[in-house]
PDB file of C-alpha atoms in Angstrom:
ATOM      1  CA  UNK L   1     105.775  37.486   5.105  1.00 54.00           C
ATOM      2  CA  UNK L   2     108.173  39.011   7.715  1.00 56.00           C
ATOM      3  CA  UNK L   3     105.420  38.955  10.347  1.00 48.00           C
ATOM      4  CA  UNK L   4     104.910  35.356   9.390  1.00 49.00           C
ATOM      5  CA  UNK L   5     108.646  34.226   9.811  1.00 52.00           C
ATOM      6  CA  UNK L   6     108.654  35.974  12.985  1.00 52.00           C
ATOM      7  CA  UNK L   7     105.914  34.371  14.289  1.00 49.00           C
ATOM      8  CA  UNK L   8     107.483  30.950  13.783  1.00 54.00           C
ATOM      9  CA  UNK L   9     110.691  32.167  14.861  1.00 55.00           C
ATOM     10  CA  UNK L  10     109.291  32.705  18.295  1.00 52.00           C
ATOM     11  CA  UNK L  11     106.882  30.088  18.305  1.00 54.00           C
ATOM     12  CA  UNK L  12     110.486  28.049  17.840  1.00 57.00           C
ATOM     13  CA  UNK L  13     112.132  29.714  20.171  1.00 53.00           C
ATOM     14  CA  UNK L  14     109.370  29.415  22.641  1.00 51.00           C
ATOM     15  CA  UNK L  15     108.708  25.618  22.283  1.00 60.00           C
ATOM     16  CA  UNK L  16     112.450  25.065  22.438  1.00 63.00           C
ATOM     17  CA  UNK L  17     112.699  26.839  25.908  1.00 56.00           C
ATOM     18  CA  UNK L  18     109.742  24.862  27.436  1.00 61.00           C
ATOM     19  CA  UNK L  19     110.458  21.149  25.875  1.00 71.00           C
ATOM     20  CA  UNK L  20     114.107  21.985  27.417  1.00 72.00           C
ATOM     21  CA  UNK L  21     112.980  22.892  30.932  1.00 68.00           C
ATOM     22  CA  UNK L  22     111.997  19.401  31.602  1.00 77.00           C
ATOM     23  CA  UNK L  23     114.577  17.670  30.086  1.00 84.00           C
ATOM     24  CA  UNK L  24     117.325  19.485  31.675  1.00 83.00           C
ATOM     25  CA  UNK L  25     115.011  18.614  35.586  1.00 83.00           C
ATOM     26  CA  UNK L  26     115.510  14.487  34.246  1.00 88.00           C
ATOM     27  CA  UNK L  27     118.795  14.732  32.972  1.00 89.00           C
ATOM     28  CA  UNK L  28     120.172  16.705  36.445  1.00 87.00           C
ATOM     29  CA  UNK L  29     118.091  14.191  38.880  1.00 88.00           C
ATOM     30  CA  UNK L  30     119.014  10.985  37.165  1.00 90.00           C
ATOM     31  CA  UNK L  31     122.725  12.253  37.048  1.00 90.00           C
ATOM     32  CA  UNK L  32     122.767  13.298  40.503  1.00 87.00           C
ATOM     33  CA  UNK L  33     120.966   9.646  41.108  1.00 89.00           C
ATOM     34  CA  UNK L  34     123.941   7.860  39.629  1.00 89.00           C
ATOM     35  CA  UNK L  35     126.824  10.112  41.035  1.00 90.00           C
ATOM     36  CA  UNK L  36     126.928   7.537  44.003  1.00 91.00           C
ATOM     37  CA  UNK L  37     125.313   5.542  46.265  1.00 90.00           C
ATOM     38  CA  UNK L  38     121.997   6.712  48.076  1.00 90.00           C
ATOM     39  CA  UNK L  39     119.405   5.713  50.208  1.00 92.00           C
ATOM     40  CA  UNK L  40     116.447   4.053  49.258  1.00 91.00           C
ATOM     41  CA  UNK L  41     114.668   7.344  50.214  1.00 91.00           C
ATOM     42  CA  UNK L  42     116.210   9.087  48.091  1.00 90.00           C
ATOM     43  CA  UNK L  43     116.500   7.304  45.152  1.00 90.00           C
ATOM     44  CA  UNK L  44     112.603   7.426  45.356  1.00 91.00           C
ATOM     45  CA  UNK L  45     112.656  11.205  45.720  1.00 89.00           C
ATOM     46  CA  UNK L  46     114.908  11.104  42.472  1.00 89.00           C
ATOM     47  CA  UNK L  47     112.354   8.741  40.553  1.00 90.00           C
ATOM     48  CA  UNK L  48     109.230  11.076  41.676  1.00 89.00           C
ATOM     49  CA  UNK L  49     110.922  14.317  40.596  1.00 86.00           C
ATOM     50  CA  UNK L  50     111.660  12.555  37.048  1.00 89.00           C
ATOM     51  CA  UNK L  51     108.107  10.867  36.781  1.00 87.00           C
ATOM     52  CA  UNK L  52     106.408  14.045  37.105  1.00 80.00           C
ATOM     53  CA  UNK L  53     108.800  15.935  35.178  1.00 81.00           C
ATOM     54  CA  UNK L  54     108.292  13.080  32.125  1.00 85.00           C
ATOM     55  CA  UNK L  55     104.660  13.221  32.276  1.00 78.00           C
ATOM     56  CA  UNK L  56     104.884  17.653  32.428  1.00 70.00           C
ATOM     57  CA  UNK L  57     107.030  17.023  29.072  1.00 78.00           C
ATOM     58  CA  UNK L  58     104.422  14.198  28.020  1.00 78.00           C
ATOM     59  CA  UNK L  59     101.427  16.805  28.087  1.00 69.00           C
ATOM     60  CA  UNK L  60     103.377  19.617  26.670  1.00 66.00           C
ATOM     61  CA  UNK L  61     104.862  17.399  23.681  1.00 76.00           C
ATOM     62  CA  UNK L  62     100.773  16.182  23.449  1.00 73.00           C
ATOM     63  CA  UNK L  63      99.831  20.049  23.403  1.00 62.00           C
ATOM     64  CA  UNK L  64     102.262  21.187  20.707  1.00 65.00           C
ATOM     65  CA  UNK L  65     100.961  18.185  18.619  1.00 68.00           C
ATOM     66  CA  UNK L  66      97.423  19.561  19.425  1.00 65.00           C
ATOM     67  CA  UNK L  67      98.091  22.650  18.544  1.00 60.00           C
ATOM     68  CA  UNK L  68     100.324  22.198  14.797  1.00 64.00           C
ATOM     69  CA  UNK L  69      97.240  19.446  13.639  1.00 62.00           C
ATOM     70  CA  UNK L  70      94.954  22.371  14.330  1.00 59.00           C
ATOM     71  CA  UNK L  71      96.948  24.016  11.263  1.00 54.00           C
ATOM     72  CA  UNK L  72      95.464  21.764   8.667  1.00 50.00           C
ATOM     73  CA  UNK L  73      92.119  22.896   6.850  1.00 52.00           C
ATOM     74  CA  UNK L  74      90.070  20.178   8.225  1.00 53.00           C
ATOM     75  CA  UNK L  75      89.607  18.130   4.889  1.00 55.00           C
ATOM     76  CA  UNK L  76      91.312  15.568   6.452  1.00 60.00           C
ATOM     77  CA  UNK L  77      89.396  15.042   9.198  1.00 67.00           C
ATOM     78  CA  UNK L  78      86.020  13.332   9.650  1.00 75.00           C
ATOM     79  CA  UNK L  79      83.406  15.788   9.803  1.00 85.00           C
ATOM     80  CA  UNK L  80      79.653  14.466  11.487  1.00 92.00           C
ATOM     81  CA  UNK L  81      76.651  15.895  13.175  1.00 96.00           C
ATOM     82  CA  UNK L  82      77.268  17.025  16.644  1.00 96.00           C
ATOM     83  CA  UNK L  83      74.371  17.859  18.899  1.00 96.00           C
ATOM     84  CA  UNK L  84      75.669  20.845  20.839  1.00 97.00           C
ATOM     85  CA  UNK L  85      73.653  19.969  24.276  1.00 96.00           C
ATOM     86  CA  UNK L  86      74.970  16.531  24.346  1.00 96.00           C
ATOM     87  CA  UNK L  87      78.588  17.532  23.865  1.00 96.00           C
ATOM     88  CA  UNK L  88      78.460  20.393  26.630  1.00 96.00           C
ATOM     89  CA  UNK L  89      77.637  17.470  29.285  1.00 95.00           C
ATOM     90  CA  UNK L  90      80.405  15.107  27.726  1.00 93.00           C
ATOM     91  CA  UNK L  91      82.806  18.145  28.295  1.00 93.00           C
ATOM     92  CA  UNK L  92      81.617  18.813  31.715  1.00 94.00           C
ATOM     93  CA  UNK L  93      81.971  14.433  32.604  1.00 91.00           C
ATOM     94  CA  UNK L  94      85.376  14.921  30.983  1.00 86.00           C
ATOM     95  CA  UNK L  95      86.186  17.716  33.185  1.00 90.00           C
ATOM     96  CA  UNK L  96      84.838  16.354  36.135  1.00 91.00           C
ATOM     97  CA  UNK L  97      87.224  13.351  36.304  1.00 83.00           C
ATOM     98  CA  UNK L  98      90.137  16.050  35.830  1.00 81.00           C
ATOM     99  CA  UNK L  99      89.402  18.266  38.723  1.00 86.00           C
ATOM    100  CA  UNK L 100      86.470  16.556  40.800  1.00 85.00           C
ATOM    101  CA  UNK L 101      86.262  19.315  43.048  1.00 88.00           C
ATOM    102  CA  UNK L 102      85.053  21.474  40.005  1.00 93.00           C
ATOM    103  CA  UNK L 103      81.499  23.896  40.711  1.00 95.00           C
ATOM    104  CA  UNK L 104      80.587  23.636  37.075  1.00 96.00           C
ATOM    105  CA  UNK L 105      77.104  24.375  35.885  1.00 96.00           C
ATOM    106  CA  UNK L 106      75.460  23.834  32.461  1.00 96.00           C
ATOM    107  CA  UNK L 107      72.513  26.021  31.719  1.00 94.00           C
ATOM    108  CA  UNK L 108      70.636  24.908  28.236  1.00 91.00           C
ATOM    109  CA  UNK L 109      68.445  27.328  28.332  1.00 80.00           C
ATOM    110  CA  UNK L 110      65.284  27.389  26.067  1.00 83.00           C
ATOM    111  CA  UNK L 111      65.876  24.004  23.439  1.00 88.00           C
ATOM    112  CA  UNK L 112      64.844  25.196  19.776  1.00 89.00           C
ATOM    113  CA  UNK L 113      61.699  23.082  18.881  1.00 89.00           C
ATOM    114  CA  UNK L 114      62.927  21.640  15.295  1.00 90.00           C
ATOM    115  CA  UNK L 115      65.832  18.938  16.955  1.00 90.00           C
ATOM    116  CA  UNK L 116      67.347  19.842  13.412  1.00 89.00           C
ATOM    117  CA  UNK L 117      68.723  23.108  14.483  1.00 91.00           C
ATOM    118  CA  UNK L 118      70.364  21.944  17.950  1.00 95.00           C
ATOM    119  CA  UNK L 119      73.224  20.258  15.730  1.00 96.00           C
ATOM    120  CA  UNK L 120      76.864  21.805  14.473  1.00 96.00           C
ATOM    121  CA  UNK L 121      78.834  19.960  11.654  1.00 94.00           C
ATOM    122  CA  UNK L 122      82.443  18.608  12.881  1.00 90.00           C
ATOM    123  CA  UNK L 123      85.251  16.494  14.358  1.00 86.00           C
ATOM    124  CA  UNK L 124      83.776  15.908  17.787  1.00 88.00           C
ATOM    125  CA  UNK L 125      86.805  14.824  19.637  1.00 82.00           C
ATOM    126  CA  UNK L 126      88.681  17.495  18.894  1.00 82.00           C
ATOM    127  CA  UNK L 127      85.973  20.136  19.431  1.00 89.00           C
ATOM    128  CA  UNK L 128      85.305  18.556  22.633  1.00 89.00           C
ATOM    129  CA  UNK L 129      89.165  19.325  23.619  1.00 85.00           C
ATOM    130  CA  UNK L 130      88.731  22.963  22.203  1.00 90.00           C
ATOM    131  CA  UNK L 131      85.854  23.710  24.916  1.00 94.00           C
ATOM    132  CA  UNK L 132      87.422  21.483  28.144  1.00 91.00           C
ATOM    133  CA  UNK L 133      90.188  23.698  27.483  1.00 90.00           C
ATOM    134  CA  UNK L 134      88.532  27.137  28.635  1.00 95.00           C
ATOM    135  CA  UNK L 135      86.463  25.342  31.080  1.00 96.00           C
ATOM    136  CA  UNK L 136      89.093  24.005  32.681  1.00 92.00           C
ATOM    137  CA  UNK L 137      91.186  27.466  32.701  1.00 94.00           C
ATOM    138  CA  UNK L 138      87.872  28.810  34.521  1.00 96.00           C
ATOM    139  CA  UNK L 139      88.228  26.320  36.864  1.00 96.00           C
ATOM    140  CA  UNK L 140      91.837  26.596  37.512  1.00 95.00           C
ATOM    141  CA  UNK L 141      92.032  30.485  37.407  1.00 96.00           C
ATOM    142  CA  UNK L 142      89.096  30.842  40.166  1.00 96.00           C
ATOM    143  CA  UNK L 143      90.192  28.005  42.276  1.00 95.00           C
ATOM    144  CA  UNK L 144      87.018  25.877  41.734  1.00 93.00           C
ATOM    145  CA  UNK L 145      84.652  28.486  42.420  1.00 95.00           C
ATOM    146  CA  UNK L 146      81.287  28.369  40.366  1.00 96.00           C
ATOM    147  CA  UNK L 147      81.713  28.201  36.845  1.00 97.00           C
ATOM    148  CA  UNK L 148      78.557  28.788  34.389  1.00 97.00           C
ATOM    149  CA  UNK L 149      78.117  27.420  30.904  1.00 97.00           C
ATOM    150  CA  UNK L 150      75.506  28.887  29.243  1.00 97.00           C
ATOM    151  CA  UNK L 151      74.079  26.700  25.699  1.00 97.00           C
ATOM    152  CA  UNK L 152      71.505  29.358  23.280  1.00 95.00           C
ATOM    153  CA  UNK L 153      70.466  29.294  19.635  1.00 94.00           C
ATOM    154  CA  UNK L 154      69.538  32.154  16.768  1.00 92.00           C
ATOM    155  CA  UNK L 155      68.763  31.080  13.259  1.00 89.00           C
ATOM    156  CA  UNK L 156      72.676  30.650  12.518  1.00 93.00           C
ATOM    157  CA  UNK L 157      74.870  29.785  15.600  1.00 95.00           C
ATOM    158  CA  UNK L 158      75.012  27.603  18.810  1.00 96.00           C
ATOM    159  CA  UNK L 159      76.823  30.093  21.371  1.00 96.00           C
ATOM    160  CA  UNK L 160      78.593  28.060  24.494  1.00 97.00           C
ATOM    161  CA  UNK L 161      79.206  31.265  26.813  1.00 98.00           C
ATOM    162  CA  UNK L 162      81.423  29.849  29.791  1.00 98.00           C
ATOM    163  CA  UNK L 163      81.631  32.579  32.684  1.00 98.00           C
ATOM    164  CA  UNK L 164      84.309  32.666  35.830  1.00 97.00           C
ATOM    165  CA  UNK L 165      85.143  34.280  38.641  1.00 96.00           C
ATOM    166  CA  UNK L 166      88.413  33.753  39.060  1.00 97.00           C
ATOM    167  CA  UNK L 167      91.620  36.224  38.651  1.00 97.00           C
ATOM    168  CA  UNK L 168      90.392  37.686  34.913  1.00 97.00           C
ATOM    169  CA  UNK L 169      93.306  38.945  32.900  1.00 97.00           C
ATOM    170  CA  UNK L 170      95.253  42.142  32.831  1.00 97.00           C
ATOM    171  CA  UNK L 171      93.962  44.344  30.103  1.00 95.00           C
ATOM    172  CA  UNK L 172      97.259  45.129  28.593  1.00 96.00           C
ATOM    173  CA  UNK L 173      97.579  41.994  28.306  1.00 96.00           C
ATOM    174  CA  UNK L 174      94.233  40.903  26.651  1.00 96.00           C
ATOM    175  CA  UNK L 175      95.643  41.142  23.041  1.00 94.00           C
ATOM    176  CA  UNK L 176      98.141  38.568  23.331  1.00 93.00           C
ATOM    177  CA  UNK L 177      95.892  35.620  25.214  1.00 94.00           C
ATOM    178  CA  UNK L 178      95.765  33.482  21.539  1.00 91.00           C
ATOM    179  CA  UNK L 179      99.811  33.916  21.199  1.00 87.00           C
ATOM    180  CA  UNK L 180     101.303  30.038  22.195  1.00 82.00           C
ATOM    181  CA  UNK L 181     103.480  30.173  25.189  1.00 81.00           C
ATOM    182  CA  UNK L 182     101.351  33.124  26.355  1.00 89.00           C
ATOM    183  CA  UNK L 183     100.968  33.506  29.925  1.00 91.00           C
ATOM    184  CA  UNK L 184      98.766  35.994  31.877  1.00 95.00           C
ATOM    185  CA  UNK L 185     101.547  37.856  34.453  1.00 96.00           C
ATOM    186  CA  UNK L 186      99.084  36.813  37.407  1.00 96.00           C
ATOM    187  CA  UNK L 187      98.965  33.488  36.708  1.00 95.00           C
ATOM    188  CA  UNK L 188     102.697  32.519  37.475  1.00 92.00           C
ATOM    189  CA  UNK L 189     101.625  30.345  40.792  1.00 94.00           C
ATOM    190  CA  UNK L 190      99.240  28.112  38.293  1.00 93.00           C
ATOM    191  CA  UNK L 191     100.499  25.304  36.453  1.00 84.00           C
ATOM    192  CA  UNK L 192     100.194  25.710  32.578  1.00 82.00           C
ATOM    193  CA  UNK L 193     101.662  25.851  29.230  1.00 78.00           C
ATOM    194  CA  UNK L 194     100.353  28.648  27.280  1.00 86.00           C
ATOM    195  CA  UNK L 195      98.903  26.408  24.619  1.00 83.00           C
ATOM    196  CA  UNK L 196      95.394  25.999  25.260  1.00 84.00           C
ATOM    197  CA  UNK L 197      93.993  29.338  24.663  1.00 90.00           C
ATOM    198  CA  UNK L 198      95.786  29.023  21.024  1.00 87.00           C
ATOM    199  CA  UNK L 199      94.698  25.713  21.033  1.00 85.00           C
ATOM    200  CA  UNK L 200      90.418  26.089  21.608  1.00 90.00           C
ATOM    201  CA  UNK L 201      91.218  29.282  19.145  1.00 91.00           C
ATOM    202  CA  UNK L 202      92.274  27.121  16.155  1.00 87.00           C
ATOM    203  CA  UNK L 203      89.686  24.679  16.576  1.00 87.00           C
ATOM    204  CA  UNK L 204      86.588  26.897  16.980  1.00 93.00           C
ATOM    205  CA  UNK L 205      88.260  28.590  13.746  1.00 90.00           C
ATOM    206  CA  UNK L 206      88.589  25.476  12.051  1.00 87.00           C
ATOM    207  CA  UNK L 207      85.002  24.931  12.372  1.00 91.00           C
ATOM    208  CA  UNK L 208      83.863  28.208  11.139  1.00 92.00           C
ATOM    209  CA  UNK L 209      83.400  29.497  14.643  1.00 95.00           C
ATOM    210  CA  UNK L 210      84.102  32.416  16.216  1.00 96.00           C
ATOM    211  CA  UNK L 211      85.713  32.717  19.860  1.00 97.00           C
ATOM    212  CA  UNK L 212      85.664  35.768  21.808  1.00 97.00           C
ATOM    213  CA  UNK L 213      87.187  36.794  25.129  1.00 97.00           C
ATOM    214  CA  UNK L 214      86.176  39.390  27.691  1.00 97.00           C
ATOM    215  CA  UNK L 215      87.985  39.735  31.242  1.00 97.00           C
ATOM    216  CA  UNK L 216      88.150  42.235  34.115  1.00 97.00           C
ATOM    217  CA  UNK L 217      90.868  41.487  36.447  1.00 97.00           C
ATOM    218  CA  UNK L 218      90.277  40.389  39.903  1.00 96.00           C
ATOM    219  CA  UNK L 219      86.901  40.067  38.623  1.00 96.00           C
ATOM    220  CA  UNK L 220      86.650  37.083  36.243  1.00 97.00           C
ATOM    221  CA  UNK L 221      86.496  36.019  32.341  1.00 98.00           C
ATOM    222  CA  UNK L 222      84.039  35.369  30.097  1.00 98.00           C
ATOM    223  CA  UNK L 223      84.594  33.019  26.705  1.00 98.00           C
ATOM    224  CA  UNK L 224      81.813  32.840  24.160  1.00 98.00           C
ATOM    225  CA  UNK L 225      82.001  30.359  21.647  1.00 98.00           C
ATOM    226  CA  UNK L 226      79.479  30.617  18.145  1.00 97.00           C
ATOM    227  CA  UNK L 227      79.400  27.663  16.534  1.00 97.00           C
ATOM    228  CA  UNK L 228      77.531  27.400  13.366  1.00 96.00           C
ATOM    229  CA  UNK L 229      73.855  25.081  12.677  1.00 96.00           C
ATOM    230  CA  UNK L 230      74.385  22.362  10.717  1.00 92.00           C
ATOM    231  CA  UNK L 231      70.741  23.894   9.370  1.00 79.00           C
ATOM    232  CA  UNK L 232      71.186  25.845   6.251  1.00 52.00           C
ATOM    233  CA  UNK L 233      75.219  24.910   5.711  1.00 56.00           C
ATOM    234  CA  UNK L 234      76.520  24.175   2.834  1.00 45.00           C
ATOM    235  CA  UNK L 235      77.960  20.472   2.430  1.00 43.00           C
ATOM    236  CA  UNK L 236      81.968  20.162   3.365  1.00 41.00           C
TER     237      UNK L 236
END
């Protein structure tokens, strides 16, 4: 129980300090906007530095959201067939149109014969946001070199395996990568949040999956996600 209030203490504390960054950057511009009279120039300067500092809160508010609905049990939710294949090239289209300059491949492999067993049960929209996620981190964190995702089957699981070589992540810092807020030390001159590790974590866990994460740094990162065949399952 102690471990659990401290947890949520600093996942408080943590959330506070981000949301406020922002807000402080729009409250200072607009008040040094209004102080007096400027140029046209830079009153648009002003508006720019507040725009992107609204939509920077806007996707971190949109995160946090993300991240507490992952919480729930799932019962909520609408739960359908998803066939893995199809959803690997809707997350690389998604991811396409937010970095075109990506170098993403997807590898199916060997397609089990019975269609059956190509399908997971789940909510596909939000499983969908749990794999952009750590594609887009390889992206980001190898500066659009050549990302692999690799689709295979057993009897029981789907595994997505999506491989980098981008900046990997210290190893004495490996243990903490699912913590919210969490930040590799390299990674200071990328833009990011620390919630979409936690995020993709939650969601794979909702769904009875199981996310692992291996990394060497300077090297690269591999994620491998095993999602469980609708074959066999028991009805939700």
């Amino acid at each position: 129980i102690e471990v659990a209030f401290e947890s949520q203490n600093n996942f408080i504390s943590n959330a506070s300090h981000e949301l406020r960054t922002p807000v402080t950057a729009i409250i200072g511009e607009a008040d040094y906007s209004l102080a007096k009279e400027r140029s046209i120039e830079d009153y648009k300067h002003s508006m720019l530095q507040i725009s992107g500092q609204a939509n920077r809160l806007q996707l971190l508010i949109k995160g946090l959201l993300d991240l507490a609905q992952t919480g729930f049990d799932g019962k909520k939710l609408t739960w359908v067939e998803i066939r893995l294949d199809e959803l690997l090239f809707e997350v690389k289209k998604s991811v396409d149109a937010i970095m075109p300059g990506n170098d993403i491949i997807v590898c199916v492999g060997q397609l089990p014969v019975d269609e059956s067993k190509l399908y997971t049960t789940g909510t596909k929209d939000i499983l969908k946001v749990a794999i952009s996620n750590i594609v887009v981190n390889a992206c980001k964190y190898s500066d659009n070199k050549r990302v692999e995702v690799h689709l295979a089957f057993d009897e029981k699981y789907g595994s997505i395996t999506v491989k980098d070589k981008g900046i990997g992540i210290p190893r004495e810092e490996m243990r903490y990568i699912y913590d919210p807020f969490f930040r590799a030390s390299n990674t200071t001159s990328y833009e990011g949040y620390g919630i979409g590790m936690p995020l993709s974590f939650n969601i794979i866990r909702m769904h009875k999956g199981k996310l692992t994460v291996s990394s060497v740094e300077g090297e690269g990162t591999t994620v491998q996600i095993q999602l469980p065949l609708s074959v066999g399952q028991q009805e939700r």
